[in-house]
Coordinates of C-alpha atoms in Angstrom, one line a residue:
Chain Y
X1 CA -0.1 0.0 -0.2
X2 CA 2.8 2.0 0.0
X3 CA 4.0 4.4 -2.6
X4 CA 7.3 4.4 -3.3
X5 CA 9.4 7.1 -5.4
X6 CA 9.6 7.9 -8.3
X7 CA 6.6 5.6 -9.4
X8 CA 4.1 9.2 -9.3
X9 CA 4.6 11.6 -11.6
X10 CA 6.3 15.3 -10.1
X11 CA 2.7 16.9 -10.2
X12 CA 0.2 14.7 -8.3
X13 CA 3.7 14.5 -6.1
X14 CA 3.7 17.6 -5.3
X15 CA -0.1 17.8 -5.1
X16 CA -0.2 15.5 -2.6
X17 CA 3.0 16.8 -0.5
X18 CA 1.3 20.4 -0.6
X19 CA -2.3 18.6 0.5
X20 CA -0.5 16.1 2.8
X21 CA 1.0 19.2 5.0
X22 CA -1.9 21.0 5.1
X23 CA -3.9 18.3 6.3
X24 CA -1.6 17.4 8.6
X25 CA -0.4 20.7 9.9
X26 CA -4.8 21.1 10.3
X27 CA -4.9 18.0 12.4
X28 CA -1.6 18.3 14.9
X29 CA -3.6 21.9 15.5
X30 CA -6.8 20.1 16.1
X31 CA -5.2 17.2 18.7
X32 CA -3.1 20.3 20.6
X33 CA -5.8 22.0 21.3
X34 CA -7.7 19.0 22.6
X35 CA -5.0 17.4 24.6
X36 CA -2.3 19.9 25.8
X37 CA 1.0 19.2 26.4
X38 CA -0.9 15.2 26.6
X39 CA -0.6 15.5 22.6
X40 CA 2.9 14.1 22.3
X41 CA 3.1 11.4 24.9
X42 CA -0.8 10.1 23.1
X43 CA -0.2 10.2 19.5
X44 CA 3.5 8.9 20.0
X45 CA 2.4 5.6 22.2
X46 CA 0.0 4.9 19.8
X47 CA 1.7 5.5 17.2
X48 CA 4.2 3.0 18.6
X49 CA 1.1 0.4 19.3
X50 CA -0.1 1.3 15.5
X51 CA 3.6 0.2 14.7
X52 CA 4.3 -2.8 16.5
X53 CA 0.6 -4.2 16.0
X54 CA 1.8 -4.2 12.2
X55 CA 3.9 -6.3 13.4
X56 CA 1.6 -8.8 13.8
X57 CA 1.2 -11.1 11.1
X58 CA -2.3 -13.0 10.2
X59 CA -1.2 -16.5 9.0
X60 CA -3.7 -16.2 5.6
X61 CA -2.4 -19.1 3.8
X62 CA 0.6 -21.2 3.1
X63 CA 3.4 -18.6 3.0
X64 CA 1.0 -15.5 2.7
X65 CA 0.3 -13.3 5.7
X66 CA -1.7 -10.2 6.2
X67 CA -1.2 -7.3 9.4
X68 CA -3.8 -4.7 10.4
X69 CA -3.0 -1.5 8.9
X70 CA -4.9 0.5 11.6
X71 CA -6.0 3.9 10.1
X72 CA -10.0 3.8 11.6
X73 CA -9.0 1.3 14.4
X74 CA -7.1 4.3 15.6
X75 CA -9.0 6.8 14.5
X76 CA -12.1 5.0 17.1
X77 CA -9.9 5.3 19.6
X78 CA -8.2 8.7 19.8
X79 CA -10.3 10.2 16.9
X80 CA -10.1 10.8 13.4
X81 CA -7.7 14.1 13.7
X82 CA -5.7 12.4 16.6
X83 CA -5.9 9.3 14.0
X84 CA -4.3 11.0 11.4
X85 CA -1.7 12.1 13.2
X86 CA -1.2 9.0 14.7
X87 CA -0.6 7.5 10.6
X88 CA 1.3 10.2 9.9
X89 CA 3.9 9.3 12.5
X90 CA 4.3 5.8 12.0
X91 CA 4.4 7.3 8.3
X92 CA 7.3 9.2 8.2
X93 CA 8.7 6.6 10.6
X94 CA 8.0 3.7 8.2
X95 CA 10.0 6.2 5.6
X96 CA 13.2 7.1 6.9
X97 CA 13.7 3.8 9.1
X98 CA 12.9 1.4 6.8
X99 CA 12.8 2.7 3.3
X100 CA 9.0 1.8 2.7
X101 CA 7.5 3.9 1.1
X102 CA 9.2 7.3 -1.1
X103 CA 10.3 10.6 1.0
X104 CA 9.0 12.2 -2.5
X105 CA 5.1 9.9 -2.0
X106 CA 4.9 10.4 1.9
X107 CA 2.9 13.1 1.2
X108 CA 0.5 10.7 -1.2
X109 CA 0.6 8.1 1.9
X110 CA 0.1 10.4 4.5
X111 CA -3.9 11.6 2.4
X112 CA -4.0 7.9 1.1
X113 CA -3.5 6.5 4.6
X114 CA -4.1 9.4 7.2
X115 CA -6.6 11.3 5.4
X116 CA -8.6 8.9 3.8
X117 CA -7.7 6.2 5.7
X118 CA -8.4 7.0 9.2
X119 CA -10.2 10.8 9.3
X120 CA -12.6 9.2 6.2
X121 CA -12.8 6.1 7.8
X122 CA -14.6 8.2 10.6
X123 CA -16.2 9.9 8.5
X124 CA -17.9 6.4 8.1
X125 CA -17.8 4.3 10.9
X126 CA -19.7 7.9 12.6
X127 CA -23.1 8.1 11.4
X128 CA -23.7 3.7 11.1
X129 CA -22.6 4.3 14.8
X130 CA -25.0 6.2 15.8
X131 CA -27.8 5.1 14.0
X132 CA -27.3 1.1 15.1
X133 CA -26.4 2.8 18.8
X134 CA -24.8 0.9 20.9
X135 CA -21.1 -1.8 21.2
X136 CA -23.0 -3.2 17.9
X137 CA -23.3 0.3 15.8
X138 CA -19.7 0.4 16.9
X139 CA -18.5 -2.6 15.8
X140 CA -20.0 -3.1 12.8
X141 CA -19.2 0.9 11.7
X142 CA -15.7 -0.4 12.7
X143 CA -15.9 -2.9 10.2
X144 CA -17.5 -1.3 7.4
X145 CA -15.3 1.5 8.0
X146 CA -12.7 -0.7 7.4
X147 CA -13.7 -2.1 4.2
X148 CA -13.8 1.0 3.1
X149 CA -11.0 3.2 4.1
X150 CA -9.3 0.7 2.6
X151 CA -11.0 0.7 -0.9
X152 CA -10.5 4.6 -0.8
X153 CA -7.3 4.5 0.1
X154 CA -7.0 2.3 -2.8
X155 CA -8.9 4.2 -5.0
X156 CA -6.9 7.7 -4.1
X157 CA -3.1 5.6 -5.0
X158 CA -4.5 4.7 -8.6
X159 CA -5.5 8.1 -9.2
X160 CA -2.6 9.7 -8.2
X161 CA -0.2 6.7 -9.4
X162 CA -2.6 7.0 -13.3
X163 CA -2.0 10.7 -12.5
X164 CA -0.4 12.0 -16.0
X165 CA -0.7 8.8 -18.0
X166 CA -3.2 7.4 -20.3
X167 CA -6.8 6.4 -19.4
X168 CA -6.4 3.3 -20.0
X169 CA -2.9 2.5 -17.6
X170 CA -5.6 4.4 -14.9
X171 CA -8.4 1.5 -15.5
X172 CA -6.1 -1.9 -15.7
X173 CA -4.8 -0.5 -11.8
X174 CA -7.8 0.1 -11.1
X175 CA -8.8 -3.1 -12.1
X176 CA -5.7 -4.5 -10.6
X177 CA -6.5 -2.5 -7.2
X178 CA -9.3 -2.6 -6.8
X179 CA -9.2 -6.6 -6.6
X180 CA -6.2 -7.0 -4.3
X181 CA -7.4 -4.4 -2.7
X182 CA -10.7 -6.1 -2.0
X183 CA -9.2 -9.3 -0.5
X184 CA -6.4 -6.4 1.7
X185 CA -10.6 -4.5 3.0
X186 CA -12.0 -8.2 4.0
X187 CA -8.8 -8.6 6.5
X188 CA -8.4 -5.6 7.7
X189 CA -12.3 -5.3 8.4
X190 CA -11.8 -8.6 9.9
X191 CA -9.1 -7.8 12.0
X192 CA -10.3 -4.3 13.1
X193 CA -13.6 -5.8 14.3
X194 CA -11.8 -8.8 15.7
X195 CA -9.7 -6.6 18.0
X196 CA -12.2 -3.9 18.5
X197 CA -14.4 -6.9 20.0
X198 CA -11.9 -7.4 22.4
X199 CA -11.4 -4.0 23.5
X200 CA -14.8 -3.6 24.1
X201 CA -15.1 -6.6 26.1
X202 CA -12.5 -5.2 28.5
X203 CA -12.0 -1.5 28.4
X204 CA -14.9 -0.6 26.1
X205 CA -14.2 3.2 28.2
X206 CA -11.4 3.6 25.8
X207 CA -14.4 3.6 22.9
X208 CA -17.9 4.8 24.5
X209 CA -16.2 7.4 26.3
X210 CA -19.4 7.8 28.7
X211 CA -19.2 11.2 30.6
X212 CA -16.7 13.1 29.8
X213 CA -14.9 11.2 26.9
X214 CA -10.9 10.8 26.0
X215 CA -11.5 13.6 23.3
X216 CA -15.7 13.7 22.0
X217 CA -14.8 17.5 21.2
X218 CA -12.7 16.1 18.7
X219 CA -15.0 14.2 17.0
X220 CA -16.6 16.4 14.6
X221 CA -18.9 13.1 13.5
X222 CA -19.5 11.5 16.9
X223 CA -22.2 14.9 18.0
X224 CA -25.8 15.5 16.5
X225 CA -26.3 13.6 13.0
X226 CA -25.4 17.2 10.8
X227 CA -26.1 17.4 7.4
X228 CA -22.0 17.2 6.6
X229 CA -21.4 13.8 8.0
X230 CA -24.4 12.2 6.2
X231 CA -22.9 14.2 3.3
X232 CA -18.9 12.6 3.5
X233 CA -20.4 9.3 4.3
X234 CA -22.8 9.9 1.5
X235 CA -19.9 10.8 -0.9
X236 CA -17.6 7.7 0.6
X237 CA -19.7 5.3 -0.1
X238 CA -20.4 7.1 -3.6
X239 CA -16.7 6.6 -4.0
X240 CA -16.6 3.2 -3.0
X241 CA -19.4 1.8 -5.4
X242 CA -17.5 3.8 -8.2
X243 CA -14.0 2.2 -7.4
X244 CA -15.9 -0.9 -8.7
X245 CA -18.7 0.6 -10.7
X246 CA -16.2 2.5 -13.1
X247 CA -14.8 -0.9 -15.1
X248 CA -18.0 -1.1 -16.2
X249 CA -18.3 2.4 -17.1
X250 CA -15.0 2.3 -18.9
X251 CA -16.5 3.1 -23.0
X252 CA -13.8 1.3 -24.5
X253 CA -12.3 1.6 -27.9
X254 CA -13.8 0.2 -31.0
X255 CA -13.0 -3.2 -31.4
X256 CA -9.9 -3.3 -33.7
X257 CA -8.7 -0.4 -32.6
X258 CA -8.2 -1.8 -29.5
X259 CA -6.6 -5.3 -30.2
X260 CA -4.2 -3.4 -32.7
X261 CA -3.4 -2.3 -28.9
X262 CA -3.4 -5.1 -26.9
X263 CA -1.4 -6.6 -29.5
X264 CA 2.6 -5.8 -29.2
X265 CA 1.5 -5.0 -25.4
X266 CA 3.2 -7.1 -22.3
X267 CA 1.7 -9.5 -20.6
X268 CA -1.0 -8.6 -17.9
X269 CA 1.4 -9.5 -15.1
X270 CA 0.1 -11.3 -12.5
X271 CA -0.3 -9.7 -8.9
X272 CA 2.3 -10.7 -6.4
X273 CA 1.6 -13.9 -4.0
X274 CA 1.8 -10.9 -0.8
X275 CA -0.9 -9.6 -2.0
X276 CA -3.1 -11.5 -3.7
X277 CA -3.9 -14.1 -1.0
X278 CA -7.2 -14.8 0.2
X279 CA -9.9 -13.8 -2.5
X280 CA -7.1 -15.3 -5.3
X281 CA -9.4 -17.9 -6.3
X282 CA -12.0 -16.2 -7.1
X283 CA -12.0 -14.6 -9.9
X284 CA -15.1 -15.4 -11.2
X285 CA -14.3 -17.7 -14.6
X286 CA -15.0 -15.8 -17.2
X287 CA -16.7 -17.0 -20.7
X288 CA -14.0 -18.2 -22.6
X289 CA -13.6 -14.4 -25.7
X290 CA -13.6 -12.4 -23.8
X291 CA -10.6 -9.8 -23.5
X292 CA -7.7 -9.9 -20.5
X293 CA -9.2 -6.1 -19.7
X294 CA -13.1 -7.7 -19.6
X295 CA -11.5 -10.6 -17.0
X296 CA -10.2 -8.4 -15.1
X297 CA -13.1 -6.0 -14.8
X298 CA -15.7 -8.5 -14.2
X299 CA -13.0 -10.4 -11.4
X300 CA -13.1 -7.2 -9.7
X301 CA -17.1 -6.1 -9.8
X302 CA -16.8 -10.2 -8.3
X303 CA -14.2 -9.0 -6.0
X304 CA -16.2 -5.7 -4.8
X305 CA -19.7 -7.8 -4.7
X306 CA -18.3 -10.4 -2.8
X307 CA -16.3 -8.2 -0.3
X308 CA -19.2 -6.2 0.2
X309 CA -21.2 -9.2 1.3
X310 CA -19.3 -10.8 3.2
X311 CA -17.5 -7.9 5.3
X312 CA -21.5 -7.2 6.0
X313 CA -22.1 -10.7 6.9
X314 CA -19.3 -10.5 9.4
X315 CA -20.3 -7.3 11.0
X316 CA -23.3 -8.5 11.5
X317 CA -22.4 -12.3 12.8
X318 CA -19.9 -10.4 14.8
X319 CA -22.3 -8.0 16.4
X320 CA -24.8 -10.7 16.9
X321 CA -22.7 -13.3 18.7
X322 CA -21.4 -10.9 20.5
X323 CA -24.5 -8.2 21.8
X324 CA -26.2 -11.8 22.7
X325 CA -23.0 -12.6 24.8
X326 CA -22.8 -9.0 26.4
X327 CA -26.0 -6.7 27.4
X328 CA -27.1 -9.6 29.5
X329 CA -25.4 -8.1 32.2
X330 CA -27.9 -4.9 31.5
X331 CA -31.6 -6.8 31.3
X332 CA -30.4 -8.3 34.3
X333 CA -30.6 -5.1 35.8
X334 CA -33.2 -3.8 33.8
X335 CA -35.6 -6.2 35.6
X336 CA -34.3 -5.7 39.2
X337 CA -34.7 -2.3 39.0
Chain U
X1 CA 25.4 3.2 16.6
X2 CA 29.1 3.6 16.9
X3 CA 30.7 7.1 14.4
X4 CA 32.5 4.1 12.2
X5 CA 33.0 6.3 8.9
X6 CA 33.7 9.5 7.9
X7 CA 29.6 10.3 7.4
X8 CA 28.1 9.1 11.0
X9 CA 30.1 12.2 11.7
X10 CA 28.8 14.2 9.3
X11 CA 26.0 17.2 10.4
X12 CA 22.7 15.3 10.3
X13 CA 20.9 18.4 8.5
X14 CA 23.4 18.4 5.4
X15 CA 23.2 14.8 5.3
X16 CA 19.2 15.2 5.6
X17 CA 19.1 17.1 2.3
X18 CA 21.8 15.9 0.4
X19 CA 19.8 12.5 0.5
X20 CA 16.4 14.2 -0.1
X21 CA 18.3 15.9 -2.9
X22 CA 19.6 12.8 -4.5
X23 CA 16.3 11.0 -4.0
X24 CA 14.3 14.2 -5.9
X25 CA 16.9 14.4 -8.3
X26 CA 16.4 10.9 -9.3
X27 CA 12.3 11.2 -9.2
X28 CA 12.9 14.8 -11.5
X29 CA 14.7 12.3 -14.1
X30 CA 13.5 12.0 -17.7
X31 CA 13.0 8.4 -18.4
X32 CA 16.3 6.8 -20.5
X33 CA 18.4 9.1 -19.4
X34 CA 20.4 6.8 -19.0
X35 CA 23.9 8.6 -18.8
X36 CA 22.9 10.9 -15.9
X37 CA 21.1 7.6 -14.1
X38 CA 25.3 5.5 -14.2
X39 CA 26.1 8.8 -12.7
X40 CA 24.0 9.4 -10.3
X41 CA 24.6 5.5 -9.6
X42 CA 28.3 6.2 -9.7
X43 CA 27.9 9.4 -6.5
X44 CA 25.6 6.8 -4.5
X45 CA 28.3 4.0 -5.1
X46 CA 30.9 6.3 -3.3
X47 CA 28.6 7.2 -0.6
X48 CA 27.6 3.6 -0.1
X49 CA 31.5 2.4 0.3
X50 CA 31.9 5.2 2.6
X51 CA 29.5 4.5 4.8
X52 CA 30.6 1.2 5.7
X53 CA 26.6 0.0 4.9
X54 CA 27.0 -3.8 4.1
X55 CA 26.3 -4.4 0.8
X56 CA 25.0 -8.1 1.1
X57 CA 22.4 -6.5 3.7
X58 CA 21.1 -3.5 1.3
X59 CA 20.4 -6.0 -1.4
X60 CA 18.2 -8.0 0.5
X61 CA 16.2 -5.4 1.6
X62 CA 16.7 -4.1 -1.5
X63 CA 14.8 -7.6 -3.2
X64 CA 12.0 -6.8 -1.0
X65 CA 10.6 -3.7 -2.4
X66 CA 12.2 -5.0 -5.8
X67 CA 9.7 -7.1 -6.3
X68 CA 7.0 -5.0 -6.1
X69 CA 8.1 -1.8 -7.8
X70 CA 8.5 -3.7 -10.6
X71 CA 4.9 -5.0 -10.4
X72 CA 3.2 -1.7 -10.4
X73 CA 6.3 -0.5 -12.8
X74 CA 5.0 -3.2 -15.0
X75 CA 1.5 -1.5 -15.0
X76 CA 1.7 2.0 -15.8
X77 CA 4.4 1.1 -18.2
X78 CA 2.2 1.4 -21.0
X79 CA 1.6 5.2 -21.7
X80 CA 4.8 5.9 -20.1
X81 CA 6.1 4.3 -23.3
X82 CA 4.4 5.9 -25.7
X83 CA 5.0 8.9 -24.4
X84 CA 8.8 8.6 -24.5
X85 CA 9.3 6.5 -27.5
X86 CA 11.0 3.7 -24.9
X87 CA 9.9 0.6 -24.9
X88 CA 7.5 -1.1 -21.9
X89 CA 10.4 -3.2 -21.0
X90 CA 13.0 -0.5 -21.2
X91 CA 10.8 2.0 -19.2
X92 CA 9.7 -0.8 -15.9
X93 CA 13.7 -1.3 -16.0
X94 CA 14.2 2.9 -15.9
X95 CA 11.1 3.2 -13.0
X96 CA 13.5 0.2 -10.9
X97 CA 16.4 2.0 -11.3
X98 CA 15.8 5.5 -10.0
X99 CA 13.3 3.6 -7.4
X100 CA 16.3 1.3 -6.3
X101 CA 18.2 4.8 -6.2
X102 CA 16.2 6.6 -4.4
X103 CA 15.5 2.9 -1.5
X104 CA 19.0 3.0 -2.3
X105 CA 20.2 6.6 -0.7
X106 CA 18.0 6.6 2.4
X107 CA 18.9 2.9 3.6
X108 CA 22.4 4.7 3.9
X109 CA 20.7 7.9 4.8
X110 CA 18.9 5.2 8.0
X111 CA 22.0 3.2 8.2
X112 CA 24.5 7.0 9.1
X113 CA 22.1 9.0 11.0
X114 CA 20.2 7.5 14.4
X115 CA 17.0 8.7 14.6
X116 CA 17.8 11.3 17.5
X117 CA 19.7 13.4 15.4
X118 CA 17.4 12.9 12.3
X119 CA 14.3 14.2 14.0
X120 CA 16.7 17.1 15.5
X121 CA 17.7 17.8 12.0
X122 CA 14.3 18.1 10.9
X123 CA 13.2 20.5 13.8
X124 CA 15.6 22.4 12.9
X125 CA 14.4 22.5 9.2
X126 CA 11.1 23.6 10.3
X127 CA 9.3 20.2 11.1
X128 CA 6.8 21.2 13.4
X129 CA 7.9 21.2 16.9
X130 CA 5.1 18.7 18.4
X131 CA 5.5 16.6 15.0
X132 CA 8.9 16.2 16.1
X133 CA 8.7 15.1 20.0
X134 CA 5.7 12.8 19.1
X135 CA 8.4 11.0 16.7
X136 CA 10.9 11.1 19.6
X137 CA 8.4 9.7 22.3
X138 CA 6.7 7.2 19.0
X139 CA 10.6 5.7 18.4
X140 CA 11.6 5.3 22.6
X141 CA 9.2 3.5 23.2
X142 CA 8.5 1.5 19.8
X143 CA 10.9 -1.6 20.6
X144 CA 9.2 -1.4 24.4
X145 CA 6.0 -2.4 22.9
X146 CA 8.5 -4.7 20.1
X147 CA 8.9 -6.2 23.2
X148 CA 6.0 -6.2 25.0
X149 CA 4.2 -7.5 22.1
X150 CA 7.0 -10.8 21.9
X151 CA 6.9 -11.4 25.8
X152 CA 2.9 -11.8 25.0
X153 CA 3.6 -13.9 21.7
X154 CA 5.6 -15.8 24.0
X155 CA 3.4 -16.6 27.0
X156 CA 0.4 -17.5 24.6
X157 CA 2.1 -19.7 22.5
X158 CA 3.6 -21.3 26.0
X159 CA 0.2 -22.0 27.2
X160 CA -0.9 -23.8 23.6
X161 CA 0.1 -27.0 22.9
X162 CA 1.6 -28.7 19.6
X163 CA 0.1 -25.5 18.2
X164 CA 2.6 -23.5 16.6
X165 CA 0.1 -20.3 14.8
X166 CA -1.9 -18.8 16.7
X167 CA -5.7 -18.5 15.6
X168 CA -7.3 -15.0 14.1
X169 CA -9.0 -14.4 17.7
X170 CA -6.1 -14.9 19.4
X171 CA -3.7 -12.6 17.7
X172 CA -7.1 -10.3 18.0
X173 CA -6.8 -10.5 21.7
X174 CA -2.8 -10.0 21.7
X175 CA -3.5 -6.9 19.7
X176 CA -6.7 -5.4 22.1
X177 CA -4.5 -6.2 24.9
X178 CA -1.4 -4.8 23.2
X179 CA -3.4 -1.5 22.6
X180 CA -4.9 -1.8 26.3
X181 CA -1.3 -1.5 27.8
X182 CA 0.2 1.0 25.9
X183 CA -2.9 3.6 27.0
X184 CA -2.3 2.4 30.7
X185 CA 1.7 3.0 29.9
X186 CA 1.0 6.1 28.1
X187 CA -1.0 7.2 31.2
X188 CA 2.3 6.2 33.6
X189 CA 4.5 8.1 31.1
X190 CA 2.6 10.8 31.3
X191 CA 2.2 11.5 34.9
X192 CA 5.6 11.2 35.3
X193 CA 6.6 13.1 32.8
X194 CA 3.7 15.9 34.7
X195 CA 5.6 15.8 37.6
X196 CA 8.6 16.3 36.5
X197 CA 7.3 19.5 35.2
X198 CA 6.4 18.5 31.4
X199 CA 4.5 21.3 29.2
X200 CA 4.5 19.6 25.9
X201 CA 8.1 21.4 24.8
X202 CA 10.9 19.1 24.9
X203 CA 14.4 20.4 25.3
X204 CA 17.2 18.7 24.5
X205 CA 21.4 19.3 25.4
X206 CA 22.0 19.5 21.3
X207 CA 19.8 23.1 21.6

């Protein structure tokens, strides 16, 4: 997910660096206003936590493992802007100490994973949490937000990668990115949900913030349901859908031209094994006679559809099991009263 | 990290600016400028030699990145090939080569510059103090939390028979426990810092 140096053109690189710097400055100000001298230790420790948590490898298949990305998780625990600062710190350390992600792509990576991943993810989480209410809302909201945050980040990644390149490159990259990240997104949703579930069971006050919250004022979306949050969430969902729908919307050049263009080009590269994992099997069999691009488009749409259904089903099941096991004490107390 | 080369003793600001400048130059290079690329590679080779980094270590780390970069390069190579008149294979080679120069340069920078020095340099070059302090704090507890994670994993392993891997649920529980411990530790550390007069500004001997 980290964009390396050189792969995005100088134009988008400069633009995202500017946007990222402005976003980070704003996020830092919000966090400092809210936490004062505590900001440093809270953000620093949380960033160290996210970094360490990313080292936990979840076995997916033979030789393949995934890990938590943590954008939505930190936003759920700390609030959207603090979550963005945490991700920024993680990205800077990864870039400078471990060369994971390029220096000239640092802005782009922060826009994707910090601003879109954490702040955008929170914008999706907030309304769902409010709408469903209670712990079920928190659990389902965080899982769905985790899924969309990965997809939206992948969409932004594609735009940055293909900006300045041709339309065809754009859609080819988009197809692959969407396909691969549908799988990664399911993993992220699952891990985020499992972690949030355990936190809700053991330290619910970290998320629920009853009474004086850790940073209730830092959550523009946790207060009264405003138009802004509804619009942002709607936009997020729409963008997520667009990521999958756009391969279909691509009006491809007429047949001959298309075939001519395809001849003499490299064969479609295979996704590297690190990324392909859990959903690799389900590139639905396509009718023979379709071009490679059509296959990719179909597979993308299938990945999007199946992925969305899987995440919703997972979220729902987990919340059912979880709520059934957990709401009993409340029920007993109500009975006694 | 012991100072074991001429580059270690150099002012961190100089190293940071030089390394980032080198990367920007590599990124801004037009695809297919093989001669310039060769020149930059020669400069980098001299720097690597002076830094005392083991080339084997650079190579193994580089290989890990090269796979992903090659895949992404292949995805975008076609329109770039049309624009520059190079063949797609050459475009991929060019992207890979330029990316490798950038990555190796950043590896050398990380090798010859301790993190605290690098942070000090970034702060003096205009990084917001709040962010610099956060990064210093993060680095301080990064290894503490990693060790905590190791201990928890070992403890969990010791309690499960014959299972080499842990299940998703267990691993998620591990992360949740780490989160809870990290935030508890943050509370203790913050209180201790406050008791010693912490007001949000870090003062170091380098200032």
